Tab-separated table of C-alpha atoms in Angstrom:
chain	number	residue	atom	x	y	z
A	16	UNK	CA	19.469	28.891	-5.950
A	17	UNK	CA	17.473	29.197	-2.115
A	18	UNK	CA	15.523	26.657	-2.308
A	19	UNK	CA	12.281	25.480	0.577
A	20	UNK	CA	11.720	21.808	1.791
A	21	UNK	CA	9.291	20.768	4.469
A	22	UNK	CA	11.320	17.245	5.318
A	23	UNK	CA	12.372	17.227	8.440
A	24	UNK	CA	13.746	13.959	10.806
A	25	UNK	CA	14.953	10.576	8.433
A	26	UNK	CA	13.960	12.513	5.657
A	27	UNK	CA	15.153	15.608	5.695
A	28	UNK	CA	19.251	13.742	6.757
A	29	UNK	CA	19.005	12.121	3.098
A	30	UNK	CA	17.440	15.546	2.009
A	31	UNK	CA	21.162	17.189	3.268
A	32	UNK	CA	22.514	14.042	2.388
A	33	UNK	CA	21.886	14.754	-1.548
A	34	UNK	CA	22.492	18.703	-1.021
A	35	UNK	CA	26.209	18.025	-0.291
A	36	UNK	CA	27.116	16.161	-2.917
A	37	UNK	CA	25.185	18.183	-5.320
A	38	UNK	CA	26.966	21.038	-4.240
A	39	UNK	CA	30.493	18.880	-4.251
A	40	UNK	CA	29.859	18.565	-7.540
A	41	UNK	CA	28.224	22.067	-8.422
A	42	UNK	CA	30.752	24.525	-7.516
A	43	UNK	CA	29.248	27.363	-8.983
A	44	UNK	CA	25.573	27.418	-7.642
A	45	UNK	CA	25.225	28.407	-4.254
A	46	UNK	CA	22.603	25.873	-2.478
A	47	UNK	CA	21.090	27.335	0.533
A	48	UNK	CA	18.110	25.132	1.442
A	49	UNK	CA	15.844	25.926	4.715
A	50	UNK	CA	13.725	23.429	5.819
A	51	UNK	CA	9.922	24.782	7.919
A	52	UNK	CA	7.406	22.949	10.015
A	53	UNK	CA	5.964	20.089	7.988
A	54	UNK	CA	2.398	21.374	8.087
A	55	UNK	CA	0.545	24.266	7.639
A	56	UNK	CA	3.710	26.429	8.804
A	57	UNK	CA	5.379	26.154	5.356
A	58	UNK	CA	2.584	26.338	3.583
A	59	UNK	CA	1.161	28.757	4.523
A	60	UNK	CA	5.132	30.528	4.371
A	61	UNK	CA	5.032	29.443	0.293
A	62	UNK	CA	1.857	31.368	0.009
A	63	UNK	CA	2.810	34.572	2.069
A	64	UNK	CA	6.305	34.488	0.413
A	65	UNK	CA	4.327	33.339	-3.800
A	66	UNK	CA	1.812	36.098	-2.490
A	67	UNK	CA	4.999	38.510	-2.555
A	68	UNK	CA	7.696	37.125	-5.947
A	69	UNK	CA	9.715	36.591	-2.375
A	70	UNK	CA	9.575	33.061	-2.095
A	71	UNK	CA	12.467	30.926	-2.174
A	72	UNK	CA	13.748	29.842	-6.260
A	73	UNK	CA	12.418	26.270	-5.438
A	74	UNK	CA	10.317	24.818	-2.815
A	75	UNK	CA	9.235	21.081	-1.809
A	76	UNK	CA	4.954	20.511	-2.141
A	77	UNK	CA	2.770	17.181	-1.607
A	78	UNK	CA	1.490	17.266	-4.881
A	79	UNK	CA	-2.160	16.845	-3.582
A	80	UNK	CA	-1.552	20.389	-2.812
A	81	UNK	CA	-1.003	21.839	-5.849
A	82	UNK	CA	-4.302	23.554	-6.727
A	83	UNK	CA	-4.439	24.548	-3.279
A	84	UNK	CA	-1.523	26.354	-3.948
A	85	UNK	CA	-3.312	28.965	-6.749
A	86	UNK	CA	-1.192	27.545	-8.557
A	87	UNK	CA	-1.740	30.062	-11.991
A	88	UNK	CA	-0.837	33.028	-9.661
A	89	UNK	CA	1.682	31.918	-7.083
A	90	UNK	CA	4.233	29.614	-8.602
A	91	UNK	CA	5.556	29.734	-12.782
A	92	UNK	CA	4.791	27.272	-15.210
A	93	UNK	CA	8.058	24.537	-16.408
A	94	UNK	CA	8.217	24.096	-20.168
A	95	UNK	CA	8.686	20.820	-21.290
A	96	UNK	CA	12.147	22.120	-23.780
A	97	UNK	CA	13.736	23.426	-20.006
A	98	UNK	CA	13.148	20.610	-18.992
A	99	UNK	CA	14.722	19.073	-21.713
A	100	UNK	CA	17.635	20.769	-21.895
A	101	UNK	CA	18.552	19.693	-18.478
A	102	UNK	CA	18.339	15.615	-19.720
A	103	UNK	CA	14.952	15.019	-17.857
A	104	UNK	CA	11.507	13.674	-20.533
A	105	UNK	CA	7.732	13.560	-19.798
A	106	UNK	CA	8.142	9.945	-20.348
A	107	UNK	CA	10.677	9.396	-16.936
A	108	UNK	CA	7.283	10.141	-14.640
A	109	UNK	CA	4.280	7.300	-14.698
A	110	UNK	CA	1.799	9.247	-17.018
A	111	UNK	CA	-0.823	8.789	-14.319
A	112	UNK	CA	1.035	11.263	-11.774
A	113	UNK	CA	2.720	12.790	-14.738
A	114	UNK	CA	-0.653	14.418	-15.544
A	115	UNK	CA	-1.248	15.539	-12.322
A	116	UNK	CA	1.289	18.371	-12.648
A	117	UNK	CA	-0.875	20.421	-15.053
A	118	UNK	CA	-2.941	22.840	-14.573
A	119	UNK	CA	-4.885	23.988	-17.374
A	120	UNK	CA	-2.853	22.279	-20.293
A	121	UNK	CA	0.589	24.571	-17.641
A	122	UNK	CA	3.171	21.723	-16.001
A	123	UNK	CA	3.277	23.324	-12.783
A	124	UNK	CA	5.073	20.331	-10.244
A	125	UNK	CA	8.196	18.020	-11.362
A	126	UNK	CA	7.124	15.011	-9.355
A	127	UNK	CA	10.150	13.526	-7.112
A	128	UNK	CA	8.294	10.159	-5.971
A	129	UNK	CA	5.851	8.507	-4.511
A	130	UNK	CA	5.219	7.926	-0.750
A	131	UNK	CA	2.089	5.654	0.560
A	132	UNK	CA	0.181	3.791	3.051
A	133	UNK	CA	2.034	0.077	3.101
A	134	UNK	CA	2.179	-3.709	4.959
A	135	UNK	CA	4.965	-4.244	7.210
A	136	UNK	CA	5.318	-7.329	8.632
A	137	UNK	CA	7.588	-9.000	11.245
A	138	UNK	CA	9.382	-11.924	9.405
A	139	UNK	CA	10.086	-13.645	12.487
A	140	UNK	CA	6.420	-13.788	14.135
A	141	UNK	CA	4.783	-14.220	10.295
A	142	UNK	CA	6.994	-16.527	9.860
A	143	UNK	CA	5.768	-18.389	13.580
A	144	UNK	CA	1.867	-18.051	11.590
A	145	UNK	CA	2.615	-20.060	8.379
A	146	UNK	CA	1.711	-16.384	6.313
A	147	UNK	CA	5.343	-16.207	4.330
A	148	UNK	CA	5.738	-17.595	0.636
A	149	UNK	CA	8.405	-19.987	0.193
A	150	UNK	CA	10.474	-17.289	-1.040
A	151	UNK	CA	10.031	-15.146	2.638
A	152	UNK	CA	7.737	-13.311	1.218
A	153	UNK	CA	4.235	-12.816	3.205
A	154	UNK	CA	1.763	-14.631	1.231
A	155	UNK	CA	-1.153	-13.001	-0.572
A	156	UNK	CA	-4.223	-12.901	0.652
A	157	UNK	CA	-7.918	-11.849	-0.834
A	158	UNK	CA	-10.925	-10.029	1.508
A	159	UNK	CA	-11.379	-8.846	4.493
A	160	UNK	CA	-11.730	-12.546	6.423
A	161	UNK	CA	-8.598	-14.092	5.320
A	162	UNK	CA	-6.402	-11.165	6.228
A	163	UNK	CA	-8.105	-10.826	9.026
A	164	UNK	CA	-7.229	-14.445	9.736
A	165	UNK	CA	-3.732	-13.608	9.736
A	166	UNK	CA	-4.699	-10.671	12.342
A	167	UNK	CA	-5.954	-13.114	14.386
A	168	UNK	CA	-2.941	-15.985	13.876
A	169	UNK	CA	-0.069	-12.966	14.684
A	170	UNK	CA	-2.913	-11.930	17.978
A	171	UNK	CA	-2.459	-14.596	19.458
A	172	UNK	CA	1.527	-15.456	19.086
A	173	UNK	CA	1.567	-11.315	20.224
A	174	UNK	CA	-0.828	-11.316	23.092
A	175	UNK	CA	-1.400	-8.411	22.038
A	176	UNK	CA	-2.371	-7.545	18.192
A	177	UNK	CA	-2.571	-8.710	14.894
A	178	UNK	CA	-1.510	-4.975	13.596
A	179	UNK	CA	-0.427	-1.598	14.782
A	180	UNK	CA	-1.913	2.109	12.894
A	181	UNK	CA	-2.445	5.693	13.139
A	182	UNK	CA	-5.686	6.429	14.383
A	183	UNK	CA	-4.965	9.001	14.693
A	184	UNK	CA	-4.601	9.535	10.566
A	185	UNK	CA	-7.600	7.275	9.486
A	186	UNK	CA	-7.751	9.159	6.904
A	187	UNK	CA	-5.704	7.277	5.297
A	188	UNK	CA	-6.440	3.234	5.918
A	189	UNK	CA	-10.369	4.843	4.515
A	190	UNK	CA	-9.464	5.636	1.652
A	191	UNK	CA	-7.523	3.096	0.401
A	192	UNK	CA	-10.329	1.172	1.308
A	193	UNK	CA	-13.187	3.057	0.253
A	194	UNK	CA	-10.950	3.132	-3.388
A	195	UNK	CA	-10.653	-0.419	-3.489
A	196	UNK	CA	-13.941	-0.654	-3.595
A	197	UNK	CA	-14.352	1.929	-6.116
A	198	UNK	CA	-15.304	4.116	-4.136
A	199	UNK	CA	-15.818	8.256	-5.578
A	200	UNK	CA	-15.535	11.510	-4.516
A	201	UNK	CA	-16.278	14.513	-6.781
A	202	UNK	CA	-16.995	18.179	-5.556
A	203	UNK	CA	-17.991	20.830	-7.782
A	204	UNK	CA	-18.600	24.629	-6.624
A	205	UNK	CA	-20.881	23.814	-3.823
A	206	UNK	CA	-21.895	20.236	-3.192
A	207	UNK	CA	-19.786	17.010	-3.685
A	208	UNK	CA	-20.694	13.373	-4.694
A	209	UNK	CA	-19.372	10.407	-2.815
A	210	UNK	CA	-21.279	6.975	-2.384
A	211	UNK	CA	-22.400	5.745	1.153
A	212	UNK	CA	-22.600	2.292	0.958
A	213	UNK	CA	-18.644	1.874	0.035
A	214	UNK	CA	-17.846	4.678	2.462
A	215	UNK	CA	-19.694	2.605	5.428
A	216	UNK	CA	-18.326	-0.424	4.117
A	217	UNK	CA	-14.566	0.688	4.536
A	218	UNK	CA	-15.493	2.270	8.032
A	219	UNK	CA	-17.155	-0.489	9.004
A	220	UNK	CA	-13.978	-2.284	8.651
A	221	UNK	CA	-11.898	-0.142	11.092
A	222	UNK	CA	-14.609	-0.598	13.541
A	223	UNK	CA	-14.543	-4.415	13.432
A	224	UNK	CA	-10.652	-4.543	12.903
A	225	UNK	CA	-10.427	-2.505	17.001
A	226	UNK	CA	-13.882	-4.414	17.733
A	227	UNK	CA	-11.962	-8.187	17.956
A	228	UNK	CA	-8.571	-6.171	19.788
A	229	UNK	CA	-6.995	-6.988	16.327
A	230	UNK	CA	-5.665	-2.870	15.825
A	231	UNK	CA	-5.150	-0.954	19.180
A	232	UNK	CA	-7.806	1.255	20.689
A	233	UNK	CA	-5.354	4.537	20.096
A	234	UNK	CA	-1.548	5.206	17.984
A	235	UNK	CA	-0.502	8.153	17.318
A	236	UNK	CA	2.455	7.562	14.911
A	237	UNK	CA	4.429	6.904	17.586
A	238	UNK	CA	3.103	4.792	19.097
A	239	UNK	CA	1.183	3.092	16.162
A	240	UNK	CA	5.335	2.697	15.276
A	241	UNK	CA	6.550	1.369	18.317
A	242	UNK	CA	3.744	-1.519	19.169
A	243	UNK	CA	5.395	-2.930	15.829
A	244	UNK	CA	8.877	-2.958	17.109
A	245	UNK	CA	7.959	-3.971	20.391
A	246	UNK	CA	7.125	-7.105	19.253
A	247	UNK	CA	3.264	-5.980	19.877
A	248	UNK	CA	1.716	-6.455	16.639
A	249	UNK	CA	3.044	-8.393	13.331
A	250	UNK	CA	1.753	-6.149	11.169
A	251	UNK	CA	1.878	-2.182	10.893
A	252	UNK	CA	-0.050	-0.211	8.308
A	253	UNK	CA	1.887	2.806	7.741
A	254	UNK	CA	3.756	4.971	4.594
A	255	UNK	CA	6.718	3.739	3.556
A	256	UNK	CA	8.748	6.920	4.886
A	257	UNK	CA	9.375	4.758	8.567
A	258	UNK	CA	11.780	2.327	6.390
A	259	UNK	CA	14.832	3.478	7.931
A	260	UNK	CA	13.494	3.761	11.892
A	261	UNK	CA	12.638	-0.386	11.583
A	262	UNK	CA	16.053	-0.698	9.882
A	263	UNK	CA	17.943	1.430	12.470
A	264	UNK	CA	15.829	-0.993	15.508
A	265	UNK	CA	16.788	-3.752	14.529
A	266	UNK	CA	20.571	-2.712	14.619
A	267	UNK	CA	22.758	-5.710	14.290
A	268	UNK	CA	19.681	-7.773	12.016
A	269	UNK	CA	18.396	-4.723	9.599
A	270	UNK	CA	16.004	-6.939	7.605
A	271	UNK	CA	13.484	-8.749	10.830
A	272	UNK	CA	11.170	-6.991	9.006
A	273	UNK	CA	10.238	-6.780	5.483
A	274	UNK	CA	6.503	-4.813	3.477
A	275	UNK	CA	4.490	-4.980	1.239
A	276	UNK	CA	1.593	-3.338	-0.594
A	277	UNK	CA	-1.940	-3.035	1.204
A	278	UNK	CA	-3.704	-6.403	0.797
A	279	UNK	CA	-6.410	-6.656	-0.970
A	280	UNK	CA	-9.627	-5.942	0.821
A	281	UNK	CA	-11.869	-5.455	-1.961
A	282	UNK	CA	-10.603	-7.114	-5.491
A	283	UNK	CA	-7.038	-4.519	-5.657
A	284	UNK	CA	-4.147	-3.040	-3.905
A	285	UNK	CA	-4.949	0.354	-4.468
A	286	UNK	CA	-3.720	2.449	-1.145
A	287	UNK	CA	-4.096	6.510	-0.649
A	288	UNK	CA	-0.679	8.289	-1.066
A	289	UNK	CA	1.131	11.374	-2.460
A	290	UNK	CA	4.123	12.737	-3.934
A	291	UNK	CA	6.930	15.113	-3.408
A	292	UNK	CA	7.320	17.605	-6.120
A	293	UNK	CA	8.817	20.909	-7.231
A	294	UNK	CA	7.680	23.705	-7.830
A	295	UNK	CA	8.726	27.162	-9.078
A	296	UNK	CA	6.819	29.403	-6.577
A	297	UNK	CA	6.204	33.043	-8.339
A	298	UNK	CA	8.855	35.053	-9.483
A	299	UNK	CA	8.389	38.570	-9.556
A	300	UNK	CA	11.715	38.357	-11.299
A	301	UNK	CA	14.712	35.644	-11.541
A	302	UNK	CA	18.312	36.735	-11.730
A	303	UNK	CA	20.717	35.960	-13.780
A	304	UNK	CA	21.589	32.717	-14.750
A	305	UNK	CA	19.635	31.370	-10.834
A	306	UNK	CA	16.413	29.548	-12.218
A	307	UNK	CA	19.070	27.512	-14.883
A	308	UNK	CA	21.051	26.904	-11.988
A	309	UNK	CA	17.496	25.791	-10.172
A	310	UNK	CA	16.136	23.597	-12.668
A	311	UNK	CA	20.223	21.714	-12.581
A	312	UNK	CA	18.938	21.387	-8.784
A	313	UNK	CA	16.093	19.778	-9.706
A	314	UNK	CA	17.261	17.701	-12.832
A	315	UNK	CA	20.468	16.921	-10.503
A	316	UNK	CA	17.899	15.360	-7.887
A	317	UNK	CA	15.470	13.277	-9.734
A	318	UNK	CA	18.561	12.084	-11.538
A	319	UNK	CA	20.177	10.983	-8.307
A	320	UNK	CA	16.956	9.551	-6.247
A	321	UNK	CA	18.676	6.558	-6.388
A	322	UNK	CA	19.603	8.388	-2.472
A	323	UNK	CA	16.505	9.252	-1.432
A	324	UNK	CA	14.616	6.057	-2.547
A	325	UNK	CA	17.021	3.782	-0.854
A	326	UNK	CA	17.697	6.126	2.220
A	327	UNK	CA	14.128	7.627	2.749
A	328	UNK	CA	12.011	4.644	1.397
A	329	UNK	CA	10.293	6.674	-0.391
A	330	UNK	CA	9.590	5.313	-4.295
A	331	UNK	CA	11.017	7.682	-7.296
A	332	UNK	CA	8.967	8.789	-9.690
A	333	UNK	CA	11.644	9.446	-11.951
A	334	UNK	CA	11.920	5.986	-14.033
A	335	UNK	CA	15.566	4.946	-15.115
A	336	UNK	CA	15.864	5.282	-11.771
A	337	UNK	CA	13.196	2.685	-10.453
A	338	UNK	CA	13.391	0.635	-12.864
A	339	UNK	CA	17.684	0.251	-12.639
A	340	UNK	CA	19.273	-3.058	-11.793
A	341	UNK	CA	19.647	-1.018	-8.917
A	342	UNK	CA	16.630	-0.271	-7.423
A	343	UNK	CA	15.128	-3.521	-8.380
A	344	UNK	CA	17.392	-5.383	-5.889
A	345	UNK	CA	17.212	-3.046	-3.393
A	346	UNK	CA	15.170	-4.758	-0.631
A	347	UNK	CA	13.153	-4.214	0.642
A	348	UNK	CA	11.981	-1.718	-1.364
A	349	UNK	CA	11.460	-3.326	-4.385
A	350	UNK	CA	8.688	-5.299	-3.158
A	351	UNK	CA	6.103	-2.742	-2.206
A	352	UNK	CA	7.037	-0.844	-6.171
A	353	UNK	CA	4.666	-1.418	-7.682
A	354	UNK	CA	2.724	1.240	-4.820
A	355	UNK	CA	3.219	3.526	-7.829
A	356	UNK	CA	0.388	1.995	-9.727
A	357	UNK	CA	-2.097	1.778	-6.970
A	358	UNK	CA	-1.501	5.655	-5.388
A	359	UNK	CA	-5.279	6.832	-4.870
A	360	UNK	CA	-4.335	10.577	-4.598
A	361	UNK	CA	-6.851	12.626	-1.829
A	362	UNK	CA	-10.178	14.018	-3.546
A	363	UNK	CA	-9.749	17.608	-5.478
A	364	UNK	CA	-10.357	19.623	-3.825
A	365	UNK	CA	-8.973	22.970	-2.135
A	366	UNK	CA	-9.432	21.150	1.735
A	367	UNK	CA	-7.434	17.969	0.773
A	368	UNK	CA	-4.252	16.607	0.401
A	369	UNK	CA	-1.730	16.723	2.405
A	370	UNK	CA	-1.863	17.975	6.130
A	371	UNK	CA	-5.497	19.695	4.380
A	372	UNK	CA	-8.262	20.414	7.337
A	373	UNK	CA	-10.056	17.144	5.133
A	374	UNK	CA	-7.683	14.658	6.545
A	375	UNK	CA	-7.147	16.197	10.183
A	376	UNK	CA	-10.880	16.771	10.427
A	377	UNK	CA	-11.679	13.652	10.082
A	378	UNK	CA	-8.959	11.781	12.121
A	379	UNK	CA	-10.500	12.881	15.026
A	380	UNK	CA	-13.730	11.084	14.132
A	381	UNK	CA	-11.574	7.949	12.566
A	382	UNK	CA	-10.155	7.504	16.378
A	383	UNK	CA	-13.183	7.284	17.920
A	384	UNK	CA	-13.972	4.897	15.696
A	385	UNK	CA	-10.675	2.627	16.750
A	386	UNK	CA	-12.331	3.076	19.741
A	387	UNK	CA	-15.455	2.355	19.995
A	388	UNK	CA	-16.737	5.243	20.779
A	389	UNK	CA	-18.592	5.647	17.779
A	390	UNK	CA	-20.532	3.700	15.214
A	391	UNK	CA	-19.894	3.983	11.667
A	392	UNK	CA	-22.845	4.824	10.675
A	393	UNK	CA	-22.832	8.254	12.734
A	394	UNK	CA	-19.177	7.808	11.769
A	395	UNK	CA	-20.164	8.849	8.264
A	396	UNK	CA	-22.885	11.308	8.565
A	397	UNK	CA	-20.235	13.486	10.651
A	398	UNK	CA	-17.603	13.202	7.969
A	399	UNK	CA	-20.780	14.179	5.568
A	400	UNK	CA	-20.902	16.964	8.105
A	401	UNK	CA	-17.390	17.944	7.830
A	402	UNK	CA	-17.184	17.831	4.688
A	403	UNK	CA	-20.427	20.535	4.097
A	404	UNK	CA	-19.007	22.916	6.215
A	405	UNK	CA	-15.836	23.197	5.356
A	406	UNK	CA	-17.725	23.346	1.285
A	407	UNK	CA	-19.716	25.925	2.393
A	408	UNK	CA	-16.456	28.406	3.875
A	409	UNK	CA	-14.417	30.429	0.549
A	410	UNK	CA	-11.307	28.908	-0.701
A	411	UNK	CA	-9.115	31.010	1.457
A	412	UNK	CA	-6.583	31.319	-1.341
A	413	UNK	CA	-9.089	32.714	-4.530
């Protein structure tokens, strides 16, 4: 059985550990797992392999990319009867996520986890500014100004910033705050709709944060995390996949930080996020017993996804795990477990989703906003221009 994935680094190490355990318990199944480069290299390989019927038996994709890989032609559907025969049931998954696994009433994906933009905080620095509850968790704030007051107090302590973030990944912050304000972005074949006022409001938050020096004017993914580790910022807004990096940095004190959902800026804790999911690439023909072995693998991995959540920081999509006592006692994971209900997927269009062009091309614009090189008004105009250009392009998998 061949498995393809795009999980490297700490994620890849946890996945390898799980694969070793699966193989030890299933001597009758020969698992061959291959990791390809994250993003475009992986999706290009998947589409090319599936178009010839010669891809892997199972692959890990982002659920936001499901429609962009043309599931009706490049993926094999899965039946609910097959899942139930392997111990899985639709009720085992969050309804909102489960619904996104279908295209034209056919099930094409099995969700592995939810991963999202969350809010990490340095417990010692937050204690110094009075930002912790008696239980030692971050106090709740409401609205932009209340949270900015925390960042201002933190900046006085750190001498540099209040929070760190990835200025090249600004789409994540933008989409979180735009969706908190109930902003919608819908697409038809040749047109789209978005709320300019709410989009501008989200971008103005980003600009103001940088203008006050509450966040760095530039930080890529590595610098973003380093600012938090070296005490240049008391907070960092980054994905829950960084949890192991920060634990390892703490050495003998892995609990030097904690994490919670994105702050309530506009009445809720909505945040940008996605799901890793299993799909079955199109097969010219399934070898004898291979499909059964593949579904057994998927079922086992989901039922044992506590390891994935504890090791990789992602919130398992399999509810018997996340609702179980062992996971609910897991720290700091349980503190942000509610993020599953607040995850906002990227807009439903072929150039959107994880590692897609909308994320990359708007990222360059938001980077200029954080660098104070572009006003919010100009940024919004440029974003709309990029969207219109992308919308005019043909869908490459049509």
